[in-house]
Amino acid sequence: MSNKKNERLREGCAKYFSTLEDALAYFKVQKETDEWSRITIRNIQLVPLENCPILLDSIMDGYGISEDVGKEAVEEEMNGSGLLMTYPTKKGLRTVPVRSMAFTSLCDRAKITGTALTLIQPDELAKILNTGFRIWDQKALVLFRDEKVSTVQAGDPKDYVVLPVYDLLGCLKASLDKNFPGYTVIQAGVTQMYTTVSISLKSQAKGLLQKLNHALLDAGKQPFSSDSYPVLDFITSDVGRAGANLYPYLLDRGNHIRIGSPLCVAHKNGASITDFENNCDALFSMYTAAAESLEKLLKIPVKLPEDCYMHVAKRLNLSKKAAEKAVAEFEQIRPIECTAYDIYMGLWLIVKYTNTEGNQETILNLEENISRGLKLKYNEFDKPYKD
């Protein structure tokens, strides 16, 4: 095992890579330095962390905070979770800061939930959750990364399986190298919550979009130009936010449009890297299935496009304000003879009118909501819309 360490990824920050090789080098070190500990839930102990940076040295000494935790990491959580966590590891007891994003997983392990918990001060919160921890003798799986507890997942393998990003990304790269020569990396990055990689498959556009272009021609519509091409998004989270997921997208006139259902491996039920490898080998089939989904929408005529658009946006719980701005643009660019396909593709205009503040989780949730439009019965929404 190498002694090399990655630079600590700070709260609210992201690290980006220009190549998959650079990303793999980073995640190789991450895999080697991550510390996963399987413990009994009742052995978890939360301790409130005083928000007093001026006394940082004495606080760290007083609580016996682990030597491999720096002052900066502790000070960050003085203004963050306000919590330390003590738990047993193979190296002995650890006392380390708790990331704010680990809060939900801790509540899950204590089996205590409710929005009121987010309003309680750290000293009272620690007492409440510690009471919950003492009840349970099930296992928990603790991830210590970048000098903090990042998540506390259920400890039974059927509930949570560790799928290292290094292994997942290695499988994806091997599949792309073999089956999609000429691919390029649009963006690859990591935050404390997610790892995301966006791959341009422009070099394979003709083959991947052939079925869909034929369907467009049969429906009397223009096929996609060379400026439109398929994009593959890989999104994963090893802190309980997502599985290991592959999404089919289309980049069309600057819009990033999900065109089909993803291939997913959840971190549970004995999942393995082999399961993800099998999904990587099924990428071409994923785009074929996506073309078939869109082809079905092409066969559904829409008589009242703007009204249908607003009904569908409402059904998908999309921002009304953003939908009203988007439908005005849609009205200017839509074809005279509209289908459910045109409505669905037009819904992605809503993304640019929605204030996501660059929040990755908000963007992912928005895209997930819009993509549900692939499975709607559009004839039920083709009626006058009343505000």
mmCIF file of C-alpha atoms in Angstrom:
data_model
loop_
_atom_site.group_PDB
_atom_site.id
_atom_site.type_symbol
_atom_site.label_atom_id
_atom_site.label_comp_id
_atom_site.label_asym_id
_atom_site.label_seq_id
_atom_site.Cartn_x
_atom_site.Cartn_y
_atom_site.Cartn_z
ATOM 1 C CA MET A 1 0.000 0.000 0.000
ATOM 2 C CA SER A 2 1.285 3.462 -0.910
ATOM 3 C CA ASN A 3 1.876 6.131 1.752
ATOM 4 C CA LYS A 4 0.664 8.780 -0.685
ATOM 5 C CA LYS A 5 -2.325 10.910 0.322
ATOM 6 C CA ASN A 6 -4.661 13.112 -1.691
ATOM 7 C CA GLU A 7 -5.012 16.737 -0.750
ATOM 8 C CA ARG A 8 -7.941 16.965 1.663
ATOM 9 C CA LEU A 9 -11.171 17.824 -0.133
ATOM 10 C CA ARG A 10 -12.737 20.672 1.803
ATOM 11 C CA GLU A 11 -16.415 21.235 2.502
ATOM 12 C CA GLY A 12 -18.346 22.669 -0.439
ATOM 13 C CA CYS A 13 -15.391 22.222 -2.803
ATOM 14 C CA ALA A 14 -14.897 20.040 -5.867
ATOM 15 C CA LYS A 15 -11.880 18.564 -7.595
ATOM 16 C CA TYR A 16 -11.879 18.171 -11.392
ATOM 17 C CA PHE A 17 -9.901 15.939 -13.738
ATOM 18 C CA SER A 18 -9.078 16.418 -17.406
ATOM 19 C CA THR A 19 -8.609 12.710 -18.143
ATOM 20 C CA LEU A 20 -9.868 9.407 -16.776
ATOM 21 C CA GLU A 21 -6.256 8.479 -16.040
ATOM 22 C CA ASP A 22 -5.954 11.488 -13.713
ATOM 23 C CA ALA A 23 -9.232 10.558 -12.036
ATOM 24 C CA LEU A 24 -8.141 6.940 -11.579
ATOM 25 C CA ALA A 25 -4.869 8.053 -9.961
ATOM 26 C CA TYR A 26 -6.854 10.138 -7.450
ATOM 27 C CA PHE A 27 -9.366 7.402 -6.646
ATOM 28 C CA LYS A 28 -6.639 4.783 -6.305
ATOM 29 C CA VAL A 29 -5.179 6.810 -3.448
ATOM 30 C CA GLN A 30 -8.655 7.399 -2.035
ATOM 31 C CA LYS A 31 -9.346 3.656 -1.976
ATOM 32 C CA GLU A 32 -6.046 3.010 -0.198
ATOM 33 C CA THR A 33 -6.571 5.707 2.442
ATOM 34 C CA ASP A 34 -10.308 5.333 3.128
ATOM 35 C CA GLU A 35 -10.965 3.705 6.493
ATOM 36 C CA TRP A 36 -14.161 1.633 6.682
ATOM 37 C CA SER A 37 -15.019 0.271 10.150
ATOM 38 C CA ARG A 38 -17.818 -2.202 10.865
ATOM 39 C CA ILE A 39 -18.974 -1.627 14.430
ATOM 40 C CA THR A 40 -21.970 -2.185 16.697
ATOM 41 C CA ILE A 41 -24.348 0.786 16.678
ATOM 42 C CA ARG A 42 -24.484 0.994 20.477
ATOM 43 C CA ASN A 43 -20.728 1.698 20.461
ATOM 44 C CA ILE A 44 -21.224 5.014 18.638
ATOM 45 C CA GLN A 45 -20.926 8.041 20.891
ATOM 46 C CA LEU A 46 -21.509 11.612 19.746
ATOM 47 C CA VAL A 47 -19.893 14.518 21.578
ATOM 48 C CA PRO A 48 -20.857 18.182 21.096
ATOM 49 C CA LEU A 49 -18.021 20.289 19.672
ATOM 50 C CA GLU A 50 -17.724 23.781 21.126
ATOM 51 C CA ASN A 51 -17.591 26.578 18.560
ATOM 52 C CA CYS A 52 -14.535 28.263 19.993
ATOM 53 C CA PRO A 53 -11.631 28.393 17.510
ATOM 54 C CA ILE A 54 -9.484 30.408 19.907
ATOM 55 C CA LEU A 55 -9.356 27.346 22.215
ATOM 56 C CA LEU A 56 -8.847 24.871 19.342
ATOM 57 C CA ASP A 57 -5.621 23.341 20.702
ATOM 58 C CA SER A 58 -7.008 22.692 24.162
ATOM 59 C CA ILE A 59 -10.283 21.341 22.716
ATOM 60 C CA MET A 60 -8.407 18.874 20.523
ATOM 61 C CA ASP A 61 -6.261 17.755 23.464
ATOM 62 C CA GLY A 62 -9.213 17.616 25.850
ATOM 63 C CA TYR A 63 -11.340 15.405 23.612
ATOM 64 C CA GLY A 64 -8.395 13.281 22.523
ATOM 65 C CA ILE A 65 -9.056 13.914 18.855
ATOM 66 C CA SER A 66 -7.146 11.476 16.654
ATOM 67 C CA GLU A 67 -3.659 12.570 15.663
ATOM 68 C CA ASP A 68 -4.357 12.191 11.939
ATOM 69 C CA VAL A 69 -7.044 14.904 12.135
ATOM 70 C CA GLY A 70 -5.832 18.442 11.476
ATOM 71 C CA LYS A 71 -6.920 21.663 13.124
ATOM 72 C CA GLU A 72 -8.624 22.912 9.974
ATOM 73 C CA ALA A 73 -10.922 19.872 9.792
ATOM 74 C CA VAL A 74 -12.011 20.361 13.398
ATOM 75 C CA GLU A 75 -12.563 24.103 12.994
ATOM 76 C CA GLU A 76 -14.703 23.506 9.899
ATOM 77 C CA GLU A 77 -17.125 21.384 11.918
ATOM 78 C CA MET A 78 -17.262 23.907 14.737
ATOM 79 C CA ASN A 79 -19.274 25.896 12.208
ATOM 80 C CA GLY A 80 -20.721 22.760 10.586
ATOM 81 C CA SER A 81 -22.209 19.762 12.345
ATOM 82 C CA GLY A 82 -20.933 20.851 15.767
ATOM 83 C CA LEU A 83 -20.290 17.194 16.549
ATOM 84 C CA LEU A 84 -17.446 14.778 17.250
ATOM 85 C CA MET A 85 -17.861 11.020 17.136
ATOM 86 C CA THR A 86 -16.071 8.406 19.205
ATOM 87 C CA TYR A 87 -16.117 4.807 17.942
ATOM 88 C CA PRO A 88 -13.948 1.685 18.052
ATOM 89 C CA THR A 89 -11.661 0.724 15.166
ATOM 90 C CA LYS A 90 -8.965 -1.897 14.635
ATOM 91 C CA LYS A 91 -6.484 0.804 15.689
ATOM 92 C CA GLY A 92 -8.366 1.587 18.897
ATOM 93 C CA LEU A 93 -10.896 4.249 19.822
ATOM 94 C CA ARG A 94 -11.190 7.165 17.405
ATOM 95 C CA THR A 95 -12.569 10.614 18.186
ATOM 96 C CA VAL A 96 -13.012 12.638 15.007
ATOM 97 C CA PRO A 97 -15.198 15.411 13.546
ATOM 98 C CA VAL A 98 -18.517 14.506 11.897
ATOM 99 C CA ARG A 99 -19.368 15.965 8.507
ATOM 100 C CA SER A 100 -22.695 17.752 8.262
ATOM 101 C CA MET A 101 -23.670 15.428 5.409
ATOM 102 C CA ALA A 102 -23.318 12.409 7.751
ATOM 103 C CA PHE A 103 -26.197 13.702 9.876
ATOM 104 C CA THR A 104 -28.960 11.817 8.033
ATOM 105 C CA SER A 105 -27.103 8.511 8.170
ATOM 106 C CA LEU A 106 -26.554 8.937 11.930
ATOM 107 C CA CYS A 107 -30.273 9.577 12.448
ATOM 108 C CA ASP A 108 -30.994 6.431 10.428
ATOM 109 C CA ARG A 109 -28.714 4.341 12.638
ATOM 110 C CA ALA A 110 -30.362 5.717 15.791
ATOM 111 C CA LYS A 111 -33.766 5.198 14.117
ATOM 112 C CA ILE A 112 -34.760 8.690 15.182
ATOM 113 C CA THR A 113 -36.096 11.001 12.482
ATOM 114 C CA GLY A 114 -37.962 14.272 12.090
ATOM 115 C CA THR A 115 -37.330 17.778 10.794
ATOM 116 C CA ALA A 116 -37.140 19.070 14.360
ATOM 117 C CA LEU A 117 -33.768 17.349 14.735
ATOM 118 C CA THR A 118 -32.212 19.863 12.329
ATOM 119 C CA LEU A 119 -33.245 22.696 14.663
ATOM 120 C CA ILE A 120 -31.767 21.263 17.851
ATOM 121 C CA GLN A 121 -28.428 22.467 19.204
ATOM 122 C CA PRO A 122 -25.503 19.996 19.017
ATOM 123 C CA ASP A 123 -25.378 19.297 22.769
ATOM 124 C CA GLU A 124 -29.041 18.251 22.895
ATOM 125 C CA LEU A 125 -28.820 16.486 19.537
ATOM 126 C CA ALA A 126 -25.898 14.367 20.764
ATOM 127 C CA LYS A 127 -27.921 13.287 23.822
ATOM 128 C CA ILE A 128 -30.940 12.331 21.711
ATOM 129 C CA LEU A 129 -29.025 10.328 19.141
ATOM 130 C CA ASN A 130 -26.808 8.650 21.745
ATOM 131 C CA THR A 131 -29.986 7.441 23.483
ATOM 132 C CA GLY A 132 -31.079 5.911 20.194
ATOM 133 C CA PHE A 133 -27.691 4.293 19.511
ATOM 134 C CA ARG A 134 -27.698 2.512 22.891
ATOM 135 C CA ILE A 135 -30.855 0.591 21.960
ATOM 136 C CA TRP A 136 -29.528 -1.174 18.887
ATOM 137 C CA ASP A 137 -27.079 -4.060 18.569
ATOM 138 C CA GLN A 138 -27.053 -4.138 14.741
ATOM 139 C CA LYS A 139 -23.894 -3.330 12.839
ATOM 140 C CA ALA A 140 -22.973 0.014 11.293
ATOM 141 C CA LEU A 141 -20.385 0.782 8.622
ATOM 142 C CA VAL A 142 -18.412 3.967 9.294
ATOM 143 C CA LEU A 143 -16.417 5.771 6.602
ATOM 144 C CA PHE A 144 -13.533 7.943 7.830
ATOM 145 C CA ARG A 145 -12.276 10.042 4.918
ATOM 146 C CA ASP A 146 -10.417 13.323 4.680
ATOM 147 C CA GLU A 147 -10.107 13.534 8.483
ATOM 148 C CA LYS A 148 -13.836 13.223 9.224
ATOM 149 C CA VAL A 149 -16.676 10.737 9.548
ATOM 150 C CA SER A 150 -18.320 11.011 6.124
ATOM 151 C CA THR A 151 -21.169 8.527 6.539
ATOM 152 C CA VAL A 152 -22.460 5.832 8.880
ATOM 153 C CA GLN A 153 -24.296 3.251 6.791
ATOM 154 C CA ALA A 154 -26.141 0.084 7.804
ATOM 155 C CA GLY A 155 -23.541 -2.591 8.505
ATOM 156 C CA ASP A 156 -25.186 -5.664 6.987
ATOM 157 C CA PRO A 157 -23.885 -6.374 3.447
ATOM 158 C CA LYS A 158 -27.470 -6.791 2.224
ATOM 159 C CA ASP A 159 -28.128 -3.211 3.365
ATOM 160 C CA TYR A 160 -24.916 -1.559 2.168
ATOM 161 C CA VAL A 161 -22.033 -2.714 -0.014
ATOM 162 C CA VAL A 162 -18.866 -0.680 -0.557
ATOM 163 C CA LEU A 163 -18.227 -0.161 -4.283
ATOM 164 C CA PRO A 164 -14.970 1.822 -4.529
ATOM 165 C CA VAL A 165 -15.019 4.560 -7.160
ATOM 166 C CA TYR A 166 -11.587 3.439 -8.342
ATOM 167 C CA ASP A 167 -12.921 -0.011 -9.254
ATOM 168 C CA LEU A 168 -16.094 1.381 -10.867
ATOM 169 C CA LEU A 169 -14.215 3.921 -12.941
ATOM 170 C CA GLY A 170 -11.701 1.294 -14.021
ATOM 171 C CA CYS A 171 -14.538 -0.879 -15.363
ATOM 172 C CA LEU A 172 -16.095 2.065 -17.175
ATOM 173 C CA LYS A 173 -12.824 3.083 -18.794
ATOM 174 C CA ALA A 174 -12.117 -0.474 -19.950
ATOM 175 C CA SER A 175 -15.562 -0.690 -21.559
ATOM 176 C CA LEU A 176 -15.251 2.706 -23.244
ATOM 177 C CA ASP A 177 -11.788 1.880 -24.566
ATOM 178 C CA LYS A 178 -13.081 -1.375 -26.030
ATOM 179 C CA ASN A 179 -16.513 -0.399 -27.336
ATOM 180 C CA PHE A 180 -16.478 3.377 -27.893
ATOM 181 C CA PRO A 181 -13.106 4.385 -29.374
ATOM 182 C CA GLY A 182 -12.740 8.122 -29.819
ATOM 183 C CA TYR A 183 -14.763 9.053 -26.726
ATOM 184 C CA THR A 184 -13.724 12.219 -24.899
ATOM 185 C CA VAL A 185 -14.134 13.448 -21.337
ATOM 186 C CA ILE A 186 -16.428 16.477 -21.104
ATOM 187 C CA GLN A 187 -16.054 16.785 -17.347
ATOM 188 C CA ALA A 188 -14.977 14.596 -14.451
ATOM 189 C CA GLY A 189 -15.120 15.683 -10.849
ATOM 190 C CA VAL A 190 -15.646 14.722 -7.234
ATOM 191 C CA THR A 191 -17.210 16.366 -4.182
ATOM 192 C CA GLN A 192 -17.710 14.907 -0.732
ATOM 193 C CA MET A 193 -21.139 13.666 -1.884
ATOM 194 C CA TYR A 194 -20.789 12.635 -5.519
ATOM 195 C CA THR A 195 -18.417 11.522 -8.217
ATOM 196 C CA THR A 196 -19.579 12.517 -11.703
ATOM 197 C CA VAL A 197 -18.098 11.831 -15.122
ATOM 198 C CA SER A 198 -19.587 13.085 -18.374
ATOM 199 C CA ILE A 199 -18.389 11.396 -21.565
ATOM 200 C CA SER A 200 -18.916 12.598 -25.136
ATOM 201 C CA LEU A 201 -19.748 9.745 -27.522
ATOM 202 C CA LYS A 202 -19.755 12.063 -30.523
ATOM 203 C CA SER A 203 -17.482 9.706 -32.448
ATOM 204 C CA GLN A 204 -20.169 7.019 -32.130
ATOM 205 C CA ALA A 205 -23.162 9.298 -32.773
ATOM 206 C CA LYS A 206 -24.090 7.788 -36.138
ATOM 207 C CA GLY A 207 -24.463 4.273 -34.759
ATOM 208 C CA LEU A 208 -26.034 5.226 -31.423
ATOM 209 C CA LEU A 209 -28.592 7.639 -32.932
ATOM 210 C CA GLN A 210 -29.317 5.703 -36.115
ATOM 211 C CA LYS A 211 -32.530 4.115 -34.854
ATOM 212 C CA LEU A 212 -33.831 7.408 -33.459
ATOM 213 C CA ASN A 213 -32.969 9.357 -36.634
ATOM 214 C CA HIS A 214 -34.873 6.828 -38.734
ATOM 215 C CA ALA A 215 -37.886 7.238 -36.454
ATOM 216 C CA LEU A 216 -37.676 11.034 -36.751
ATOM 217 C CA LEU A 217 -37.605 10.818 -40.547
ATOM 218 C CA ASP A 218 -40.580 8.435 -40.538
ATOM 219 C CA ALA A 219 -42.472 10.961 -38.390
ATOM 220 C CA GLY A 220 -41.676 13.766 -40.832
ATOM 221 C CA LYS A 221 -39.202 15.462 -38.504
ATOM 222 C CA GLN A 222 -35.624 16.534 -39.027
ATOM 223 C CA PRO A 223 -33.010 14.030 -37.812
ATOM 224 C CA PHE A 224 -30.323 15.207 -35.429
ATOM 225 C CA SER A 225 -27.494 17.163 -36.979
ATOM 226 C CA SER A 226 -23.803 16.534 -36.386
ATOM 227 C CA ASP A 227 -23.937 19.166 -33.636
ATOM 228 C CA SER A 228 -26.149 16.839 -31.580
ATOM 229 C CA TYR A 229 -24.557 13.774 -30.071
ATOM 230 C CA PRO A 230 -24.973 11.191 -27.292
ATOM 231 C CA VAL A 231 -23.421 11.765 -23.885
ATOM 232 C CA LEU A 232 -22.878 9.205 -21.143
ATOM 233 C CA ASP A 233 -23.058 10.350 -17.533
ATOM 234 C CA PHE A 234 -21.617 8.244 -14.726
ATOM 235 C CA ILE A 235 -22.773 9.275 -11.262
ATOM 236 C CA THR A 236 -22.010 7.525 -8.006
ATOM 237 C CA SER A 237 -21.864 8.245 -4.292
ATOM 238 C CA ASP A 238 -20.286 6.153 -1.574
ATOM 239 C CA VAL A 239 -21.946 8.141 1.209
ATOM 240 C CA GLY A 240 -25.469 6.877 0.530
ATOM 241 C CA ARG A 241 -26.667 9.478 -1.984
ATOM 242 C CA ALA A 242 -26.688 7.313 -5.129
ATOM 243 C CA GLY A 243 -25.730 3.915 -6.479
ATOM 244 C CA ALA A 244 -23.329 3.360 -9.365
ATOM 245 C CA ASN A 245 -25.432 4.742 -12.194
ATOM 246 C CA LEU A 246 -24.990 5.188 -15.962
ATOM 247 C CA TYR A 247 -27.325 7.649 -17.715
ATOM 248 C CA PRO A 248 -27.982 8.123 -21.455
ATOM 249 C CA TYR A 249 -28.090 11.791 -22.464
ATOM 250 C CA LEU A 250 -28.227 13.748 -25.673
ATOM 251 C CA LEU A 251 -26.519 17.107 -26.111
ATOM 252 C CA ASP A 252 -28.838 19.015 -28.451
ATOM 253 C CA ARG A 253 -28.622 22.757 -29.086
ATOM 254 C CA GLY A 254 -26.853 23.214 -25.769
ATOM 255 C CA ASN A 255 -29.467 21.262 -23.809
ATOM 256 C CA HIS A 256 -28.365 18.247 -21.775
ATOM 257 C CA ILE A 257 -31.337 15.894 -22.237
ATOM 258 C CA ARG A 258 -31.796 12.509 -20.610
ATOM 259 C CA ILE A 259 -33.233 10.247 -23.307
ATOM 260 C CA GLY A 260 -33.771 6.961 -21.490
ATOM 261 C CA SER A 261 -33.667 4.918 -18.321
ATOM 262 C CA PRO A 262 -30.317 4.489 -16.537
ATOM 263 C CA LEU A 263 -28.408 1.329 -15.769
ATOM 264 C CA CYS A 264 -28.058 1.226 -11.979
ATOM 265 C CA VAL A 265 -26.309 -0.814 -9.326
ATOM 266 C CA ALA A 266 -27.429 -0.038 -5.782
ATOM 267 C CA HIS A 267 -25.065 -0.344 -2.817
ATOM 268 C CA LYS A 268 -27.017 -3.279 -1.370
ATOM 269 C CA ASN A 269 -28.262 -6.845 -1.800
ATOM 270 C CA GLY A 270 -24.764 -8.218 -2.289
ATOM 271 C CA ALA A 271 -24.032 -6.000 -5.290
ATOM 272 C CA SER A 272 -20.570 -6.301 -6.769
ATOM 273 C CA ILE A 273 -18.208 -4.603 -9.190
ATOM 274 C CA THR A 274 -19.077 -7.400 -11.628
ATOM 275 C CA ASP A 275 -22.681 -6.164 -11.701
ATOM 276 C CA PHE A 276 -21.450 -2.726 -12.725
ATOM 277 C CA GLU A 277 -19.076 -4.245 -15.264
ATOM 278 C CA ASN A 278 -22.025 -6.032 -16.849
ATOM 279 C CA ASN A 279 -23.888 -2.718 -17.091
ATOM 280 C CA CYS A 280 -20.871 -1.119 -18.761
ATOM 281 C CA ASP A 281 -20.989 -3.865 -21.374
ATOM 282 C CA ALA A 282 -24.674 -3.062 -22.004
ATOM 283 C CA LEU A 283 -24.221 0.624 -22.874
ATOM 284 C CA PHE A 284 -25.106 0.218 -26.544
ATOM 285 C CA SER A 285 -28.307 -1.586 -25.537
ATOM 286 C CA MET A 286 -29.120 1.278 -23.157
ATOM 287 C CA TYR A 287 -29.072 3.770 -26.038
ATOM 288 C CA THR A 288 -31.132 1.395 -28.217
ATOM 289 C CA ALA A 289 -33.767 1.182 -25.465
ATOM 290 C CA ALA A 290 -33.680 4.982 -25.127
ATOM 291 C CA ALA A 291 -34.375 5.360 -28.866
ATOM 292 C CA GLU A 292 -37.340 3.003 -28.538
ATOM 293 C CA SER A 293 -38.785 5.077 -25.672
ATOM 294 C CA LEU A 294 -38.542 8.287 -27.686
ATOM 295 C CA GLU A 295 -39.938 6.548 -30.772
ATOM 296 C CA LYS A 296 -43.101 5.728 -28.810
ATOM 297 C CA LEU A 297 -43.514 9.410 -27.914
ATOM 298 C CA LEU A 298 -43.231 10.332 -31.603
ATOM 299 C CA LYS A 299 -46.418 8.375 -32.269
ATOM 300 C CA ILE A 300 -48.540 10.385 -29.806
ATOM 301 C CA PRO A 301 -49.983 13.561 -31.414
ATOM 302 C CA VAL A 302 -50.588 16.618 -29.222
ATOM 303 C CA LYS A 303 -53.284 19.124 -30.237
ATOM 304 C CA LEU A 304 -52.678 21.738 -27.531
ATOM 305 C CA PRO A 305 -48.873 21.834 -27.124
ATOM 306 C CA GLU A 306 -48.458 24.716 -24.675
ATOM 307 C CA ASP A 307 -51.368 23.565 -22.504
ATOM 308 C CA CYS A 308 -50.041 20.008 -22.502
ATOM 309 C CA TYR A 309 -46.566 21.321 -21.643
ATOM 310 C CA MET A 310 -47.818 23.144 -18.552
ATOM 311 C CA HIS A 311 -49.940 20.199 -17.396
ATOM 312 C CA VAL A 312 -46.970 17.859 -17.693
ATOM 313 C CA ALA A 313 -44.661 20.294 -15.885
ATOM 314 C CA LYS A 314 -47.174 20.488 -13.056
ATOM 315 C CA ARG A 315 -47.501 16.692 -12.940
ATOM 316 C CA LEU A 316 -43.701 16.384 -12.658
ATOM 317 C CA ASN A 317 -43.604 18.939 -9.807
ATOM 318 C CA LEU A 318 -41.434 21.333 -11.796
ATOM 319 C CA SER A 319 -41.177 25.017 -10.922
ATOM 320 C CA LYS A 320 -44.200 26.853 -12.287
ATOM 321 C CA LYS A 321 -42.204 30.047 -12.733
ATOM 322 C CA ALA A 322 -39.474 28.236 -14.674
ATOM 323 C CA ALA A 323 -42.052 26.312 -16.727
ATOM 324 C CA GLU A 324 -43.817 29.528 -17.759
ATOM 325 C CA LYS A 325 -40.534 30.981 -19.028
ATOM 326 C CA ALA A 326 -39.596 27.740 -20.764
ATOM 327 C CA VAL A 327 -42.981 27.268 -22.452
ATOM 328 C CA ALA A 328 -42.696 30.747 -23.971
ATOM 329 C CA GLU A 329 -39.427 29.691 -25.601
ATOM 330 C CA PHE A 330 -40.880 26.314 -26.536
ATOM 331 C CA GLU A 331 -43.751 28.026 -28.347
ATOM 332 C CA GLN A 332 -41.265 29.835 -30.581
ATOM 333 C CA ILE A 333 -39.244 26.770 -31.601
ATOM 334 C CA ARG A 334 -41.704 23.868 -31.615
ATOM 335 C CA PRO A 335 -42.933 22.339 -34.878
ATOM 336 C CA ILE A 336 -46.434 23.090 -36.122
ATOM 337 C CA GLU A 337 -47.425 19.447 -35.810
ATOM 338 C CA CYS A 338 -46.503 18.505 -32.246
ATOM 339 C CA THR A 339 -46.088 15.127 -30.582
ATOM 340 C CA ALA A 340 -45.371 13.939 -27.056
ATOM 341 C CA TYR A 341 -41.742 13.679 -28.173
ATOM 342 C CA ASP A 342 -41.626 17.441 -28.790
ATOM 343 C CA ILE A 343 -43.171 18.144 -25.389
ATOM 344 C CA TYR A 344 -40.677 15.899 -23.596
ATOM 345 C CA MET A 345 -37.645 17.346 -25.368
ATOM 346 C CA GLY A 346 -38.964 20.862 -24.721
ATOM 347 C CA LEU A 347 -39.303 20.191 -20.995
ATOM 348 C CA TRP A 348 -35.516 20.271 -20.705
ATOM 349 C CA LEU A 349 -35.627 24.008 -21.398
ATOM 350 C CA ILE A 350 -36.879 24.287 -17.814
ATOM 351 C CA VAL A 351 -33.410 23.423 -16.493
ATOM 352 C CA LYS A 352 -31.900 26.731 -17.584
ATOM 353 C CA TYR A 353 -34.775 28.684 -16.049
ATOM 354 C CA THR A 354 -34.583 26.905 -12.687
ATOM 355 C CA ASN A 355 -32.465 28.459 -9.975
ATOM 356 C CA THR A 356 -30.359 25.518 -8.789
ATOM 357 C CA GLU A 357 -27.543 27.746 -7.449
ATOM 358 C CA GLY A 358 -25.112 25.205 -8.875
ATOM 359 C CA ASN A 359 -26.133 22.671 -6.228
ATOM 360 C CA GLN A 360 -25.324 19.246 -7.633
ATOM 361 C CA GLU A 361 -28.003 17.411 -5.692
ATOM 362 C CA THR A 362 -30.656 19.932 -6.757
ATOM 363 C CA ILE A 363 -29.642 19.553 -10.416
ATOM 364 C CA LEU A 364 -29.737 15.746 -10.197
ATOM 365 C CA ASN A 365 -33.177 15.809 -8.589
ATOM 366 C CA LEU A 366 -34.467 18.212 -11.238
ATOM 367 C CA GLU A 367 -33.180 16.010 -14.054
ATOM 368 C CA GLU A 368 -34.670 12.944 -12.393
ATOM 369 C CA ASN A 369 -38.078 14.636 -12.199
ATOM 370 C CA ILE A 370 -38.027 15.707 -15.843
ATOM 371 C CA SER A 371 -36.947 12.262 -17.019
ATOM 372 C CA ARG A 372 -40.104 10.795 -15.494
ATOM 373 C CA GLY A 373 -41.849 12.454 -18.420
ATOM 374 C CA LEU A 374 -40.683 9.556 -20.597
ATOM 375 C CA LYS A 375 -43.309 7.308 -19.045
ATOM 376 C CA LEU A 376 -46.334 9.642 -18.891
ATOM 377 C CA LYS A 377 -49.548 9.176 -20.863
ATOM 378 C CA TYR A 378 -49.499 12.470 -22.748
ATOM 379 C CA ASN A 379 -53.019 12.164 -24.096
ATOM 380 C CA GLU A 380 -54.245 12.661 -20.525
ATOM 381 C CA PHE A 381 -52.567 16.095 -20.442
ATOM 382 C CA ASP A 382 -53.616 17.298 -23.911
ATOM 383 C CA LYS A 383 -56.374 19.600 -22.667
ATOM 384 C CA PRO A 384 -56.808 23.311 -21.890
ATOM 385 C CA TYR A 385 -54.603 24.529 -19.073
ATOM 386 C CA LYS A 386 -56.020 26.859 -16.458
ATOM 387 C CA ASP A 387 -53.650 28.674 -14.125
#
